[in-house]
Amino acid sequence: MTTDNDKFKQLLAKKDLPVLDDNFEEMVMDQILKEELRSSIAGQYVRKMYVFFGAGFVLGLVAMFSISNVVFSWGEWEVTIPPVVLQVPFVLLLLFLIDRIYKARRLSRGEMDVLDD
């Protein structure tokens, strides 16, 4: 009769230890470098997004409220453009910038990759 010790030795003899790839260290270091590059790019991207968002928002508000009714004279006709027509592009730009800031935040948190759009 074999004892529990003998069974355990047989079980251990059957076990194969995994062999690490020769390039394991290089692969790990490449992943670390990619992660560092991604976080560096994300930081720059987030800073630029905040600056451009603020500048665009302020300039858009100034333009939207300073230009109330634009009147174009075309021969005998006068075309008046209401403020709503000028506000629609501003709102669309604002939504686009909010989307970009949202993606930049996700990028900085590591929830999305640099190449994802």
Short mmCIF file of N, CA and C in Angstrom, two decimals, residues 12-67:
data_model
loop_
_atom_site.label_atom_id
_atom_site.label_comp_id
_atom_site.label_asym_id
_atom_site.label_seq_id
_atom_site.Cartn_x
_atom_site.Cartn_y
_atom_site.Cartn_z
N LEU A 12 3.46 15.30 -7.42
CA LEU A 12 4.44 16.35 -7.67
C LEU A 12 5.37 16.00 -8.84
N ALA A 13 5.64 14.75 -9.04
CA ALA A 13 6.50 14.35 -10.15
C ALA A 13 5.82 14.59 -11.49
N LYS A 14 4.50 14.50 -11.52
CA LYS A 14 3.77 14.73 -12.76
C LYS A 14 3.65 16.21 -13.11
N LYS A 15 3.83 17.05 -12.14
CA LYS A 15 3.64 18.48 -12.36
C LYS A 15 4.82 19.04 -13.15
N ASP A 16 4.46 19.78 -14.21
CA ASP A 16 5.48 20.46 -15.00
C ASP A 16 5.50 21.93 -14.60
N LEU A 17 6.67 22.43 -14.34
CA LEU A 17 6.80 23.85 -14.02
C LEU A 17 6.79 24.65 -15.31
N PRO A 18 6.06 25.74 -15.33
CA PRO A 18 6.05 26.56 -16.56
C PRO A 18 7.41 27.22 -16.77
N VAL A 19 7.79 27.29 -18.02
CA VAL A 19 9.06 27.90 -18.38
C VAL A 19 8.75 29.29 -18.94
N LEU A 20 9.39 30.28 -18.37
CA LEU A 20 9.18 31.63 -18.85
C LEU A 20 9.87 31.84 -20.18
N ASP A 21 9.25 32.66 -20.99
CA ASP A 21 9.81 33.00 -22.28
C ASP A 21 11.11 33.78 -22.07
N ASP A 22 12.04 33.66 -23.00
CA ASP A 22 13.30 34.38 -22.89
C ASP A 22 13.09 35.89 -22.95
N ASN A 23 12.06 36.32 -23.65
CA ASN A 23 11.79 37.74 -23.82
C ASN A 23 10.81 38.28 -22.77
N PHE A 24 10.61 37.55 -21.70
CA PHE A 24 9.63 37.95 -20.70
C PHE A 24 9.94 39.33 -20.11
N GLU A 25 11.18 39.54 -19.73
CA GLU A 25 11.58 40.84 -19.15
C GLU A 25 11.37 41.97 -20.15
N GLU A 26 11.75 41.73 -21.39
CA GLU A 26 11.58 42.77 -22.42
C GLU A 26 10.11 43.07 -22.65
N MET A 27 9.27 42.04 -22.64
CA MET A 27 7.84 42.27 -22.84
C MET A 27 7.25 43.08 -21.68
N VAL A 28 7.66 42.77 -20.47
CA VAL A 28 7.16 43.51 -19.32
C VAL A 28 7.64 44.96 -19.36
N MET A 29 8.89 45.17 -19.70
CA MET A 29 9.42 46.53 -19.78
C MET A 29 8.74 47.32 -20.91
N ASP A 30 8.44 46.66 -22.02
CA ASP A 30 7.72 47.33 -23.11
C ASP A 30 6.33 47.75 -22.66
N GLN A 31 5.66 46.89 -21.91
CA GLN A 31 4.33 47.24 -21.40
C GLN A 31 4.42 48.42 -20.43
N ILE A 32 5.44 48.44 -19.60
CA ILE A 32 5.62 49.55 -18.66
C ILE A 32 5.89 50.85 -19.42
N LEU A 33 6.74 50.79 -20.42
CA LEU A 33 7.03 51.98 -21.21
C LEU A 33 5.80 52.49 -21.96
N LYS A 34 4.99 51.57 -22.50
CA LYS A 34 3.76 51.98 -23.18
C LYS A 34 2.79 52.65 -22.21
N GLU A 35 2.70 52.10 -21.02
CA GLU A 35 1.81 52.68 -20.00
C GLU A 35 2.30 54.07 -19.59
N GLU A 36 3.59 54.22 -19.44
CA GLU A 36 4.15 55.53 -19.09
C GLU A 36 3.91 56.54 -20.21
N LEU A 37 4.11 56.12 -21.45
CA LEU A 37 3.87 57.00 -22.59
C LEU A 37 2.40 57.39 -22.66
N ARG A 38 1.51 56.44 -22.43
CA ARG A 38 0.08 56.71 -22.48
C ARG A 38 -0.33 57.71 -21.41
N SER A 39 0.19 57.57 -20.21
CA SER A 39 -0.17 58.50 -19.13
C SER A 39 0.43 59.88 -19.40
N SER A 40 1.60 59.94 -19.99
CA SER A 40 2.22 61.21 -20.33
C SER A 40 1.41 61.94 -21.40
N ILE A 41 1.02 61.21 -22.44
CA ILE A 41 0.21 61.80 -23.51
C ILE A 41 -1.14 62.22 -22.96
N ALA A 42 -1.71 61.42 -22.09
CA ALA A 42 -3.02 61.75 -21.52
C ALA A 42 -2.95 63.03 -20.71
N GLY A 43 -1.89 63.22 -19.94
CA GLY A 43 -1.75 64.45 -19.16
C GLY A 43 -1.67 65.68 -20.03
N GLN A 44 -0.90 65.61 -21.09
CA GLN A 44 -0.79 66.74 -22.02
C GLN A 44 -2.13 66.99 -22.70
N TYR A 45 -2.81 65.93 -23.08
CA TYR A 45 -4.09 66.03 -23.76
C TYR A 45 -5.14 66.70 -22.87
N VAL A 46 -5.17 66.31 -21.61
CA VAL A 46 -6.14 66.87 -20.68
C VAL A 46 -5.88 68.36 -20.45
N ARG A 47 -4.63 68.73 -20.27
CA ARG A 47 -4.32 70.16 -20.07
C ARG A 47 -4.72 70.99 -21.27
N LYS A 48 -4.40 70.52 -22.46
CA LYS A 48 -4.78 71.26 -23.67
C LYS A 48 -6.29 71.34 -23.81
N MET A 49 -6.99 70.28 -23.46
CA MET A 49 -8.44 70.29 -23.58
C MET A 49 -9.06 71.34 -22.66
N TYR A 50 -8.57 71.45 -21.45
CA TYR A 50 -9.12 72.44 -20.53
C TYR A 50 -8.85 73.86 -21.02
N VAL A 51 -7.66 74.10 -21.53
CA VAL A 51 -7.32 75.44 -22.02
C VAL A 51 -8.20 75.80 -23.21
N PHE A 52 -8.30 74.92 -24.19
CA PHE A 52 -9.09 75.22 -25.37
C PHE A 52 -10.58 75.27 -25.07
N PHE A 53 -11.03 74.45 -24.15
CA PHE A 53 -12.43 74.50 -23.76
C PHE A 53 -12.76 75.85 -23.12
N GLY A 54 -11.93 76.29 -22.21
CA GLY A 54 -12.16 77.58 -21.56
C GLY A 54 -12.12 78.73 -22.54
N ALA A 55 -11.10 78.74 -23.41
CA ALA A 55 -10.98 79.83 -24.39
C ALA A 55 -12.15 79.83 -25.36
N GLY A 56 -12.54 78.68 -25.85
CA GLY A 56 -13.66 78.59 -26.78
C GLY A 56 -14.98 78.97 -26.13
N PHE A 57 -15.15 78.58 -24.89
CA PHE A 57 -16.38 78.91 -24.19
C PHE A 57 -16.51 80.42 -23.98
N VAL A 58 -15.44 81.05 -23.52
CA VAL A 58 -15.47 82.50 -23.29
C VAL A 58 -15.66 83.26 -24.60
N LEU A 59 -14.89 82.90 -25.63
CA LEU A 59 -15.03 83.59 -26.92
C LEU A 59 -16.41 83.35 -27.54
N GLY A 60 -16.94 82.16 -27.39
CA GLY A 60 -18.27 81.87 -27.90
C GLY A 60 -19.35 82.68 -27.20
N LEU A 61 -19.24 82.80 -25.88
CA LEU A 61 -20.21 83.61 -25.14
C LEU A 61 -20.13 85.07 -25.54
N VAL A 62 -18.92 85.59 -25.68
CA VAL A 62 -18.75 86.99 -26.08
C VAL A 62 -19.33 87.20 -27.47
N ALA A 63 -19.02 86.31 -28.41
CA ALA A 63 -19.53 86.46 -29.77
C ALA A 63 -21.05 86.32 -29.80
N MET A 64 -21.57 85.40 -29.03
CA MET A 64 -23.01 85.15 -29.07
C MET A 64 -23.82 86.32 -28.53
N PHE A 65 -23.34 86.95 -27.48
CA PHE A 65 -24.10 88.05 -26.88
C PHE A 65 -23.77 89.41 -27.49
N SER A 66 -22.63 89.53 -28.15
CA SER A 66 -22.30 90.83 -28.75
C SER A 66 -22.93 90.99 -30.13
N ILE A 67 -23.19 89.90 -30.79
CA ILE A 67 -23.82 89.96 -32.11
C ILE A 67 -25.28 89.55 -31.93
#
